[in-house]
mmCIF file of C-alpha atoms and ligand atoms in Angstrom:
data_model
loop_
_atom_site.group_PDB
_atom_site.id
_atom_site.type_symbol
_atom_site.label_atom_id
_atom_site.label_comp_id
_atom_site.label_asym_id
_atom_site.label_seq_id
_atom_site.Cartn_x
_atom_site.Cartn_y
_atom_site.Cartn_z
ATOM 1 C CA MET O 1 -0.528 0.112 0.026
ATOM 2 C CA SER O 2 1.627 3.841 -0.696
ATOM 3 C CA LEU O 3 1.408 6.384 1.967
ATOM 4 C CA TYR O 4 0.503 8.984 0.810
ATOM 5 C CA CYS O 5 2.274 12.423 3.295
ATOM 6 C CA GLY O 6 -0.176 15.199 2.891
ATOM 7 C CA THR O 7 1.646 17.850 3.790
ATOM 8 C CA ALA O 8 4.918 17.991 1.651
ATOM 9 C CA CYS O 9 6.979 19.393 3.991
ATOM 10 C CA ARG O 10 10.146 21.332 2.289
ATOM 11 C CA ARG O 11 12.786 20.431 4.930
ATOM 12 C CA LYS O 12 16.634 19.411 4.038
ATOM 13 C CA SER O 13 14.671 19.023 0.037
ATOM 14 C CA PHE O 14 11.833 20.104 -1.624
ATOM 15 C CA TRP O 15 9.670 16.796 0.301
ATOM 16 C CA CYS O 16 9.117 14.791 2.426
ATOM 17 C CA TYR O 17 10.179 11.708 1.647
ATOM 18 C CA ARG O 18 9.814 9.993 4.950
ATOM 19 C CA LEU O 19 5.774 8.516 4.528
ATOM 20 C CA LEU O 20 5.562 8.106 0.520
ATOM 21 C CA SER O 21 6.262 4.882 -0.892
ATOM 22 C CA THR O 22 8.988 4.122 -3.454
ATOM 23 C CA TYR O 23 7.382 4.861 -6.957
ATOM 24 C CA VAL O 24 6.450 8.114 -5.026
ATOM 25 C CA THR O 25 9.065 8.929 -4.040
ATOM 26 C CA LYS O 26 10.784 8.866 -7.142
ATOM 27 C CA THR O 27 8.200 10.909 -8.677
ATOM 28 C CA ARG O 28 7.936 14.098 -6.521
ATOM 29 C CA TYR O 29 12.292 13.299 -6.724
ATOM 30 C CA LEU O 30 12.442 13.471 -10.305
ATOM 31 C CA PHE O 31 10.399 16.980 -10.605
ATOM 32 C CA GLU O 32 12.642 17.798 -7.780
ATOM 33 C CA LEU O 33 15.390 17.450 -10.199
ATOM 34 C CA LYS O 34 13.528 18.665 -13.292
ATOM 35 C CA GLU O 35 12.459 22.306 -11.435
ATOM 36 C CA ASP O 36 15.359 22.853 -9.455
ATOM 37 C CA ASP O 37 19.029 23.639 -11.779
ATOM 38 C CA ASP O 38 21.186 22.586 -7.847
ATOM 39 C CA ALA O 39 19.672 19.531 -6.985
ATOM 40 C CA CYS O 40 19.696 18.405 -10.767
ATOM 41 C CA LYS O 41 24.414 19.079 -10.862
ATOM 42 C CA LYS O 42 24.066 17.500 -7.981
ATOM 43 C CA ALA O 43 22.480 14.033 -9.110
ATOM 44 C CA GLN O 44 25.237 14.221 -11.910
ATOM 45 C CA GLN O 45 27.395 13.447 -9.865
ATOM 46 C CA THR O 46 26.585 10.026 -8.332
ATOM 47 C CA GLY O 47 24.603 9.986 -11.728
ATOM 48 C CA ALA O 48 24.545 7.842 -14.684
ATOM 49 C CA PHE O 49 25.377 8.271 -18.385
ATOM 50 C CA TYR O 50 23.991 7.173 -21.864
ATOM 51 C CA LEU O 51 25.804 7.703 -24.662
ATOM 52 C CA PHE O 52 24.584 8.460 -27.700
ATOM 53 C CA HIS O 53 25.960 9.381 -31.999
ATOM 54 C CA ASN O 54 23.969 11.272 -33.868
ATOM 55 C CA LEU O 55 20.687 9.971 -32.486
ATOM 56 C CA ALA O 56 22.146 6.216 -32.220
ATOM 57 C CA PRO O 57 22.875 4.636 -28.553
ATOM 58 C CA LEU O 58 25.918 3.445 -27.406
ATOM 59 C CA LEU O 59 24.880 -0.159 -27.539
ATOM 60 C CA GLN O 60 27.140 -3.689 -27.179
ATOM 61 C CA LYS O 61 26.195 -6.892 -27.714
ATOM 62 C CA SER O 62 25.838 -9.906 -26.368
ATOM 63 C CA GLU O 63 25.331 -13.042 -27.490
ATOM 64 C CA HIS O 64 20.840 -12.727 -28.263
ATOM 65 C CA GLN O 65 20.604 -9.313 -26.944
ATOM 66 C CA TYR O 66 21.770 -5.294 -26.874
ATOM 67 C CA LEU O 67 23.564 -4.309 -23.753
ATOM 68 C CA LEU O 68 23.316 -1.122 -22.660
ATOM 69 C CA PRO O 69 26.871 0.720 -20.908
ATOM 70 C CA GLN O 70 26.307 3.579 -18.098
ATOM 71 C CA TYR O 71 29.376 5.467 -17.545
ATOM 72 C CA SER O 72 29.518 8.344 -14.401
ATOM 73 C CA LEU O 73 30.508 11.616 -14.198
ATOM 74 C CA VAL O 74 34.246 10.748 -13.564
ATOM 75 C CA GLU O 75 34.324 8.674 -16.234
ATOM 76 C CA LEU O 76 32.408 10.762 -18.932
ATOM 77 C CA GLU O 77 35.251 13.153 -17.841
ATOM 78 C CA LYS O 78 37.811 11.184 -17.993
ATOM 79 C CA LEU O 79 37.066 9.818 -21.725
ATOM 80 C CA LEU O 80 36.282 13.533 -22.845
ATOM 81 C CA GLY O 81 39.856 14.304 -21.232
ATOM 82 C CA LYS O 82 40.926 11.054 -23.526
ATOM 83 C CA LEU O 83 39.036 12.388 -26.913
ATOM 84 C CA GLY O 84 40.093 16.066 -26.505
ATOM 85 C CA GLN O 85 36.688 17.183 -25.762
ATOM 86 C CA ASP O 86 35.958 20.096 -22.525
ATOM 87 C CA THR O 87 33.875 18.353 -20.107
ATOM 88 C CA GLN O 88 31.831 21.196 -19.547
ATOM 89 C CA ARG O 89 29.837 19.437 -22.894
ATOM 90 C CA ILE O 90 28.730 17.523 -19.890
ATOM 91 C CA GLU O 91 26.347 20.306 -20.185
ATOM 92 C CA ASP O 92 24.778 19.082 -23.226
ATOM 93 C CA SER O 93 22.434 15.556 -21.632
ATOM 94 C CA VAL O 94 19.270 15.368 -20.466
ATOM 95 C CA LEU O 95 17.842 13.634 -17.211
ATOM 96 C CA ILE O 96 15.699 10.161 -18.398
ATOM 97 C CA GLY O 97 14.875 8.980 -15.006
ATOM 98 C CA CYS O 98 16.434 7.330 -12.112
ATOM 99 C CA SER O 99 15.898 3.653 -10.249
ATOM 100 C CA GLU O 100 14.535 3.381 -6.964
ATOM 101 C CA GLN O 101 17.765 4.543 -5.601
ATOM 102 C CA HIS O 102 17.377 7.815 -6.880
ATOM 103 C CA GLU O 103 20.275 7.035 -9.331
ATOM 104 C CA ALA O 104 19.550 9.879 -12.176
ATOM 105 C CA TRP O 105 20.301 8.782 -15.286
ATOM 106 C CA PHE O 106 21.239 10.886 -18.002
ATOM 107 C CA ALA O 107 21.727 11.042 -21.707
ATOM 108 C CA LEU O 108 24.219 12.764 -23.848
ATOM 109 C CA ASP O 109 24.602 12.710 -27.347
ATOM 110 C CA LEU O 110 28.532 13.648 -28.743
ATOM 111 C CA GLY O 111 27.422 13.018 -32.296
ATOM 112 C CA LEU O 112 25.277 16.651 -32.595
ATOM 113 C CA THR O 113 26.176 19.852 -32.145
ATOM 114 C CA ASN O 114 24.431 22.174 -29.924
ATOM 115 C CA SER O 115 24.576 26.173 -30.769
ATOM 116 C CA SER O 116 25.495 27.626 -27.879
ATOM 117 C CA SER O 117 28.358 25.252 -27.003
ATOM 118 C CA MET O 118 29.613 25.131 -29.994
ATOM 119 C CA SER O 119 31.219 22.001 -29.705
ATOM 120 C CA ALA O 120 32.470 19.800 -32.144
ATOM 121 C CA SER O 121 30.580 16.678 -33.752
ATOM 122 C CA LEU O 122 32.789 13.623 -32.005
ATOM 123 C CA GLN O 123 34.233 11.024 -34.310
ATOM 124 C CA LYS O 124 32.316 7.881 -34.459
ATOM 125 C CA PRO O 125 34.835 4.740 -34.599
ATOM 126 C CA GLU O 126 37.321 6.683 -32.451
ATOM 127 C CA MET O 127 34.529 6.898 -30.085
ATOM 128 C CA GLU O 128 33.482 3.271 -30.619
ATOM 129 C CA ALA O 129 37.070 1.467 -29.763
ATOM 130 C CA GLU O 130 37.553 3.906 -26.534
ATOM 131 C CA LEU O 131 33.809 2.455 -25.797
ATOM 132 C CA ARG O 132 34.244 -0.912 -26.540
ATOM 133 C CA GLY O 133 30.856 -0.603 -28.431
ATOM 134 C CA SER O 134 28.439 0.597 -31.585
ATOM 135 C CA PHE O 135 26.054 3.359 -32.160
ATOM 136 C CA ILE O 136 23.804 1.685 -33.662
ATOM 137 C CA GLU O 137 20.307 2.764 -35.026
ATOM 138 C CA LEU O 138 17.159 2.853 -32.892
ATOM 139 C CA ARG O 139 15.267 1.445 -35.060
ATOM 140 C CA LYS O 140 17.529 -1.525 -36.209
ATOM 141 C CA ALA O 141 18.272 -1.965 -31.699
ATOM 142 C CA LEU O 142 14.737 -1.662 -30.034
ATOM 143 C CA PHE O 143 14.108 -5.413 -30.546
ATOM 144 C CA ARG O 144 17.044 -6.743 -29.308
ATOM 145 C CA LEU O 145 16.644 -5.013 -26.017
ATOM 146 C CA ASN O 146 14.577 -5.664 -23.349
ATOM 147 C CA VAL O 147 11.179 -3.843 -22.655
ATOM 148 C CA LYS O 148 12.840 -1.785 -19.464
ATOM 149 C CA ASP O 149 15.929 -0.971 -21.880
ATOM 150 C CA ALA O 150 13.794 -0.099 -25.218
ATOM 151 C CA SER O 151 11.971 2.195 -23.481
ATOM 152 C CA LEU O 152 13.996 4.313 -21.762
ATOM 153 C CA LEU O 153 16.919 4.662 -24.731
ATOM 154 C CA SER O 154 13.316 5.751 -26.692
ATOM 155 C CA THR O 155 12.606 8.315 -24.415
ATOM 156 C CA ALA O 156 16.865 9.543 -24.491
ATOM 157 C CA GLN O 157 16.173 9.607 -28.403
ATOM 158 C CA ALA O 158 13.172 11.415 -28.226
ATOM 159 C CA LEU O 159 14.059 13.943 -25.922
ATOM 160 C CA LEU O 160 18.045 14.349 -27.971
ATOM 161 C CA ARG O 161 16.015 14.837 -31.051
ATOM 162 C CA TRP O 162 14.276 17.478 -29.515
ATOM 163 C CA HIS O 163 16.530 19.435 -28.382
ATOM 164 C CA ASP O 164 18.390 19.536 -31.276
ATOM 165 C CA ALA O 165 15.211 20.361 -33.198
ATOM 166 C CA HIS O 166 14.712 23.723 -31.016
ATOM 167 C CA GLN O 167 17.692 25.803 -30.330
ATOM 168 C CA PHE O 168 16.905 28.389 -31.314
ATOM 169 C CA CYS O 169 13.070 30.948 -30.038
ATOM 170 C CA SER O 170 10.773 31.297 -33.342
ATOM 171 C CA ARG O 171 9.581 34.088 -32.423
ATOM 172 C CA SER O 172 13.081 36.047 -31.366
ATOM 173 C CA GLY O 173 15.068 34.098 -33.145
ATOM 174 C CA GLN O 174 17.874 33.547 -30.387
ATOM 175 C CA PRO O 175 19.145 30.787 -29.284
ATOM 176 C CA THR O 176 17.407 29.202 -26.434
ATOM 177 C CA LYS O 177 18.545 27.699 -22.855
ATOM 178 C CA LYS O 178 18.176 24.445 -21.902
ATOM 179 C CA ASN O 179 17.640 24.310 -18.304
ATOM 180 C CA VAL O 180 19.811 21.262 -16.371
ATOM 181 C CA ALA O 181 17.887 18.140 -16.756
ATOM 182 C CA GLY O 182 16.443 19.054 -20.028
ATOM 183 C CA SER O 183 12.727 19.318 -19.393
ATOM 184 C CA LYS O 184 12.787 22.530 -20.824
ATOM 185 C CA ARG O 185 14.499 25.263 -22.659
ATOM 186 C CA VAL O 186 13.601 29.456 -22.397
ATOM 187 C CA CYS O 187 14.292 32.471 -24.845
ATOM 188 C CA PRO O 188 16.561 34.637 -22.271
ATOM 189 C CA SER O 189 15.430 37.650 -24.972
ATOM 190 C CA ASN O 190 11.326 37.447 -24.125
ATOM 191 C CA LYS O 191 11.162 34.165 -21.257
ATOM 192 C CA ILE O 192 8.913 32.342 -24.012
ATOM 193 C CA ILE O 193 9.440 28.604 -22.391
ATOM 194 C CA TYR O 194 9.363 26.173 -24.386
ATOM 195 C CA TYR O 195 8.640 22.344 -23.618
ATOM 196 C CA PRO O 196 9.415 18.781 -25.362
ATOM 197 C CA GLN O 197 6.099 17.433 -27.664
ATOM 198 C CA MET O 198 4.679 14.591 -27.963
ATOM 199 C CA ALA O 199 1.915 14.223 -31.206
ATOM 200 C CA PRO O 200 -0.857 12.213 -30.662
ATOM 201 C CA VAL O 201 -1.567 9.721 -32.994
ATOM 202 C CA VAL O 202 -4.295 7.090 -33.135
ATOM 203 C CA ILE O 203 -3.448 3.756 -33.770
ATOM 204 C CA THR O 204 -7.545 1.039 -34.420
ATOM 205 C CA LEU O 205 -7.743 -2.187 -35.104
ATOM 206 C CA VAL O 206 -10.945 -2.594 -36.882
ATOM 207 C CA SER O 207 -12.273 -6.158 -36.684
ATOM 208 C CA ASP O 208 -16.801 -7.205 -38.030
ATOM 209 C CA GLY O 209 -16.791 -9.714 -35.914
ATOM 210 C CA THR O 210 -15.187 -13.140 -36.980
ATOM 211 C CA ARG O 211 -12.168 -10.967 -39.157
ATOM 212 C CA CYS O 212 -9.672 -8.135 -38.838
ATOM 213 C CA LEU O 213 -8.169 -5.338 -41.212
ATOM 214 C CA LEU O 214 -5.495 -4.814 -41.129
ATOM 215 C CA ALA O 215 -3.717 -2.215 -44.272
ATOM 216 C CA ARG O 216 0.683 -2.057 -44.950
ATOM 217 C CA GLN O 217 2.416 1.289 -46.493
ATOM 218 C CA SER O 218 4.483 0.724 -49.005
ATOM 219 C CA SER O 219 7.665 1.841 -46.474
ATOM 220 C CA PHE O 220 7.240 -1.330 -44.565
ATOM 221 C CA PRO O 221 9.395 -3.967 -44.410
ATOM 222 C CA LYS O 222 7.836 -6.287 -47.283
ATOM 223 C CA GLY O 223 5.253 -9.239 -45.891
ATOM 224 C CA MET O 224 4.508 -7.046 -43.290
ATOM 225 C CA TYR O 225 0.405 -6.048 -41.925
ATOM 226 C CA SER O 226 -0.427 -3.615 -39.141
ATOM 227 C CA ALA O 227 -3.717 -2.165 -37.645
ATOM 228 C CA LEU O 228 -5.027 1.350 -39.085
ATOM 229 C CA ALA O 229 -2.835 3.951 -37.605
ATOM 230 C CA GLY O 230 -3.119 7.679 -38.058
ATOM 231 C CA PHE O 231 -2.214 11.748 -36.802
ATOM 232 C CA CYS O 232 -4.980 13.331 -34.589
ATOM 233 C CA ASP O 233 -5.296 16.586 -36.117
ATOM 234 C CA ILE O 234 -5.717 20.219 -34.505
ATOM 235 C CA GLY O 235 -9.218 20.242 -32.678
ATOM 236 C CA GLU O 236 -10.136 16.750 -32.611
ATOM 237 C CA THR O 237 -11.311 14.196 -30.054
ATOM 238 C CA LEU O 238 -9.771 10.568 -30.017
ATOM 239 C CA GLU O 239 -12.955 9.501 -31.092
ATOM 240 C CA GLU O 240 -13.270 12.018 -33.832
ATOM 241 C CA ALA O 241 -9.794 11.243 -35.441
ATOM 242 C CA VAL O 242 -9.970 6.744 -35.114
ATOM 243 C CA ARG O 243 -13.504 7.616 -37.249
ATOM 244 C CA ARG O 244 -11.851 10.240 -39.463
ATOM 245 C CA GLU O 245 -8.789 8.196 -40.039
ATOM 246 C CA VAL O 246 -10.420 4.501 -40.963
ATOM 247 C CA ALA O 247 -13.039 6.048 -43.527
ATOM 248 C CA GLU O 248 -10.413 8.074 -44.764
ATOM 249 C CA GLU O 249 -7.537 5.248 -45.411
ATOM 250 C CA VAL O 250 -10.242 2.143 -45.694
ATOM 251 C CA GLY O 251 -13.858 3.726 -46.380
ATOM 252 C CA LEU O 252 -15.581 2.577 -43.680
ATOM 253 C CA GLU O 253 -17.283 3.878 -40.943
ATOM 254 C CA VAL O 254 -16.726 2.675 -37.394
ATOM 255 C CA GLU O 255 -19.324 2.244 -35.478
ATOM 256 C CA ARG O 256 -18.036 1.464 -32.026
ATOM 257 C CA LEU O 257 -14.849 1.509 -30.273
ATOM 258 C CA HIS O 258 -13.017 0.669 -27.164
ATOM 259 C CA TYR O 259 -9.762 2.618 -25.543
ATOM 260 C CA SER O 260 -6.713 -0.640 -24.982
ATOM 261 C CA ALA O 261 -3.647 0.992 -24.390
ATOM 262 C CA SER O 262 -1.300 4.409 -24.791
ATOM 263 C CA GLN O 263 2.463 3.521 -26.027
ATOM 264 C CA HIS O 264 4.856 6.802 -26.699
ATOM 265 C CA TRP O 265 7.057 5.744 -30.201
ATOM 266 C CA PRO O 266 10.230 6.999 -31.259
ATOM 267 C CA PHE O 267 10.075 7.176 -34.575
ATOM 268 C CA PRO O 268 9.988 9.369 -37.165
ATOM 269 C CA ASN O 269 9.327 11.851 -34.267
ATOM 270 C CA SER O 270 8.205 12.038 -31.258
ATOM 271 C CA SER O 271 4.353 10.321 -30.978
ATOM 272 C CA LEU O 272 2.020 9.710 -28.760
ATOM 273 C CA MET O 273 -0.094 6.173 -29.698
ATOM 274 C CA ILE O 274 -3.139 5.807 -28.304
ATOM 275 C CA ALA O 275 -4.068 2.416 -28.955
ATOM 276 C CA CYS O 276 -7.912 1.330 -30.094
ATOM 277 C CA HIS O 277 -10.541 -1.628 -30.903
ATOM 278 C CA ALA O 278 -12.866 -0.424 -33.710
ATOM 279 C CA ALA O 279 -16.415 -2.555 -34.609
ATOM 280 C CA VAL O 280 -17.646 -1.902 -37.921
ATOM 281 C CA SER O 281 -21.058 -3.110 -38.838
ATOM 282 C CA PRO O 282 -21.030 -7.295 -40.384
ATOM 283 C CA GLY O 283 -23.060 -5.899 -43.382
ATOM 284 C CA GLN O 284 -20.640 -3.356 -44.274
ATOM 285 C CA THR O 285 -17.556 -4.538 -44.359
ATOM 286 C CA GLU O 286 -15.796 -3.396 -48.447
ATOM 287 C CA ILE O 287 -13.105 -1.467 -48.166
ATOM 288 C CA GLN O 288 -11.848 1.140 -50.929
ATOM 289 C CA VAL O 289 -8.152 1.254 -49.489
ATOM 290 C CA ASN O 290 -6.779 5.025 -49.877
ATOM 291 C CA LEU O 291 -3.930 4.334 -51.840
ATOM 292 C CA ARG O 292 -2.516 7.922 -51.522
ATOM 293 C CA GLU O 293 -2.056 6.475 -47.724
ATOM 294 C CA LEU O 294 -1.385 2.948 -48.112
ATOM 295 C CA GLU O 295 -0.406 0.426 -50.475
ATOM 296 C CA ALA O 296 -2.923 -2.437 -49.231
ATOM 297 C CA ALA O 297 -5.629 -3.649 -46.970
ATOM 298 C CA ALA O 298 -7.883 -6.576 -46.811
ATOM 299 C CA TRP O 299 -9.408 -8.915 -43.782
ATOM 300 C CA PHE O 300 -7.903 -11.424 -42.258
ATOM 301 C CA SER O 301 -9.809 -14.374 -40.415
ATOM 302 C CA HIS O 302 -8.392 -15.267 -36.485
ATOM 303 C CA ASP O 303 -6.684 -18.265 -37.899
ATOM 304 C CA GLU O 304 -4.193 -16.396 -39.849
ATOM 305 C CA VAL O 305 -3.397 -14.134 -37.421
ATOM 306 C CA VAL O 306 -2.781 -16.651 -35.240
ATOM 307 C CA MET O 307 -0.749 -18.142 -37.335
ATOM 308 C CA ALA O 308 0.894 -14.705 -38.452
ATOM 309 C CA LEU O 309 1.587 -14.015 -35.187
ATOM 310 C CA LYS O 310 4.086 -17.734 -34.232
ATOM 311 C CA ARG O 311 6.065 -16.142 -37.221
ATOM 312 C CA ASN O 312 9.595 -16.055 -36.205
ATOM 313 C CA ASP O 313 11.190 -15.587 -40.048
ATOM 314 C CA PRO O 314 9.477 -13.081 -41.647
ATOM 315 C CA TYR O 315 11.993 -12.439 -43.813
ATOM 316 C CA THR O 316 12.454 -15.550 -45.801
ATOM 317 C CA LYS O 317 10.887 -15.096 -49.255
ATOM 318 C CA GLN O 318 8.841 -18.028 -50.086
ATOM 319 C CA GLN O 319 8.753 -20.345 -53.006
ATOM 320 C CA ASN O 320 6.573 -17.920 -54.926
ATOM 321 C CA GLY O 321 8.663 -15.244 -54.605
ATOM 322 C CA THR O 322 6.116 -13.859 -51.943
ATOM 323 C CA PHE O 323 7.025 -12.723 -48.835
ATOM 324 C CA PRO O 324 4.471 -14.334 -45.609
ATOM 325 C CA PHE O 325 2.210 -12.134 -44.007
ATOM 326 C CA TRP O 326 3.602 -11.415 -40.672
ATOM 327 C CA LEU O 327 2.645 -8.722 -38.166
ATOM 328 C CA PRO O 328 4.134 -6.039 -36.183
ATOM 329 C CA PRO O 329 7.161 -6.873 -33.106
ATOM 330 C CA LYS O 330 5.891 -7.498 -29.469
ATOM 331 C CA LEU O 331 7.433 -4.500 -28.684
ATOM 332 C CA ALA O 332 5.273 -2.935 -30.612
ATOM 333 C CA ILE O 333 1.399 -1.392 -29.575
ATOM 334 C CA ALA O 334 -0.509 -2.669 -32.542
ATOM 335 C CA HIS O 335 1.398 -6.556 -32.143
ATOM 336 C CA GLN O 336 -0.698 -5.799 -28.414
ATOM 337 C CA LEU O 337 -3.664 -5.077 -30.336
ATOM 338 C CA ILE O 338 -3.175 -7.214 -32.230
ATOM 339 C CA LYS O 339 -3.058 -10.570 -29.718
ATOM 340 C CA GLU O 340 -5.340 -8.783 -27.375
ATOM 341 C CA TRP O 341 -8.039 -9.317 -30.180
ATOM 342 C CA VAL O 342 -6.800 -12.952 -31.181
ATOM 343 C CA GLU O 343 -7.667 -13.707 -27.401
ATOM 344 C CA LYS O 344 -11.492 -11.943 -27.871
ATOM 345 C CA PRO O 345 -12.195 -11.317 -30.424
ATOM 346 C CA THR O 346 -15.323 -10.401 -29.831
ATOM 347 C CA CYS O 347 -15.547 -6.021 -30.239
ATOM 348 C CA PRO O 348 -16.858 -3.478 -26.996
ATOM 349 C CA SER O 349 -19.661 -1.824 -26.609
ATOM 350 C CA LEU O 350 -18.442 1.968 -26.323
ATOM 351 C CA PRO O 351 -20.373 4.794 -29.602
ATOM 352 C CA ALA O 352 -18.381 6.220 -31.981
HETATM 353 N N1 NAI N 401 3.801 1.213 -32.174
HETATM 354 C C1 NAI N 401 3.245 0.759 -33.422
HETATM 355 O O1 NAI N 401 2.760 -0.398 -33.483
HETATM 356 C C2 NAI N 401 3.000 1.638 -34.879
HETATM 357 C C3 NAI N 401 3.304 2.544 -34.849
HETATM 358 N N2 NAI N 401 2.686 3.521 -36.237
HETATM 359 C C4 NAI N 401 3.598 5.098 -36.494
HETATM 360 O O2 NAI N 401 2.621 5.809 -36.251
HETATM 361 C C5 NAI N 401 2.523 7.066 -37.069
HETATM 362 C C6 NAI N 401 1.605 7.690 -37.559
HETATM 363 O O3 NAI N 401 1.003 6.717 -38.501
HETATM 364 P P1 NAI N 401 0.796 7.055 -40.492
HETATM 365 O O4 NAI N 401 -0.019 5.900 -41.028
HETATM 366 O O5 NAI N 401 2.052 7.200 -40.822
HETATM 367 O O6 NAI N 401 0.101 8.718 -40.180
HETATM 368 P P2 NAI N 401 -0.675 9.196 -40.771
HETATM 369 O O7 NAI N 401 -1.514 7.870 -41.445
HETATM 370 O O8 NAI N 401 -1.531 10.175 -40.363
HETATM 371 O O9 NAI N 401 -0.253 9.751 -42.503
HETATM 372 C C7 NAI N 401 0.831 9.902 -41.982
HETATM 373 C C8 NAI N 401 0.741 11.327 -43.078
HETATM 374 O O10 NAI N 401 0.025 12.140 -41.845
HETATM 375 C C9 NAI N 401 0.773 14.144 -42.349
HETATM 376 N N3 NAI N 401 1.095 14.567 -40.636
HETATM 377 C C10 NAI N 401 -0.447 15.016 -39.959
HETATM 378 N N4 NAI N 401 0.042 15.117 -38.746
HETATM 379 C C11 NAI N 401 1.253 15.063 -39.216
HETATM 380 C C12 NAI N 401 2.346 15.056 -37.495
HETATM 381 N N5 NAI N 401 2.220 15.767 -36.565
HETATM 382 N N6 NAI N 401 3.743 14.129 -38.294
HETATM 383 C C13 NAI N 401 3.908 13.629 -38.998
HETATM 384 N N7 NAI N 401 2.782 14.333 -39.976
HETATM 385 C C14 NAI N 401 2.134 14.721 -40.149
HETATM 386 C C15 NAI N 401 1.201 13.981 -43.388
HETATM 387 O O11 NAI N 401 1.260 14.897 -44.108
HETATM 388 C C16 NAI N 401 1.776 12.504 -43.312
HETATM 389 O O12 NAI N 401 2.624 12.174 -44.495
HETATM 390 C C17 NAI N 401 3.407 6.991 -37.857
HETATM 391 O O13 NAI N 401 4.730 7.532 -37.153
HETATM 392 C C18 NAI N 401 4.869 5.364 -37.529
HETATM 393 O O14 NAI N 401 5.796 5.399 -36.907
HETATM 394 C C19 NAI N 401 1.799 2.990 -36.736
HETATM 395 C C20 NAI N 401 2.024 2.183 -37.086
HETATM 396 C C21 NAI N 401 1.994 0.948 -35.557
HETATM 397 MG MG1 MG N 402 -2.375 5.983 -42.164
#
């Protein structure tokens, strides 16, 4: 059971941690680091750093998985010294979380150049040799990481990318300055504060009661089908976005929908994927594929989907030269939606 400390007693630190659950103290600690630059600098002294190069995380290969090396501040300072770099570069790091023991975790990109520190991009091969690891594109590495590491690296990459793309104020054109944690940037001339953003995206698995509708874009790997996805338009509710995307992409009218879960998705930019199941009436299932958005869409039976979920080697070409039908990997929320449908194909009851 979690105990809640009703009064936020501000004695030694920002909050009184004594009576709170581990989760709450951790959350409050992270909040303090985001709000208080001095506290965050202090946390760096005992913290752990994850390294990136041009948004690719540093990983070490073990037998079947990638491992995530972390460095202390002292180790990082030593490394920068060896590579002939100023330790001021550590100021570009961003806070990405902390352990239950309050060891703060930071991410630092040594390949990106920052407008204010004027630091030069470090050479990748030189660093890889020194660190005995490789900077691997996140898209390639994500599915060979455990869930916790994958989520940590997705957050880190999204935050590093956001800072890289928001170095200037869109009103004054002046360089913006990040706080120590990297939870915001401020324009020194007009005090406008910029916060990291995610784009909301709806992802919908449409069912007619016995089959589910899956689609593919030409950019997907060969043979892979997924649920319908689309960015929310400004001003739309979640329900309206689902209805519009399904109508736009396959020409069907959704009758009922049911929220399932959500996921942060770092590609190509930061999105908040909001996953739903939706139903269409069994009498109105004729698909009209919007070829400007999709390469193909089709209804799949329960058995076909069960078979596809079991497929381990999707990239193997079949004898007739085509690729087998397969589904997104476990880590993608599309996979979870499809798995839920396989386990319970009947459709839920919220009106769209
Ligand atoms: N994690 C998962 O399981 C899955 C994630 N996704 C992600 O969902 C996202 C959206 O899916 P799509 O079918 O591509 O969306 P979509 O159906 O909305 O089409 C993309 C188009 O929407 C427009 N657009 C509107 N707002 C945009 C914004 N904020 N950023 C970029 N483009 C915007 C652009 O013209 C773009 O070409 C993709 O980024 C994809 O990576 C898609 C399927 C599965
Ligand atoms: Mg789409």
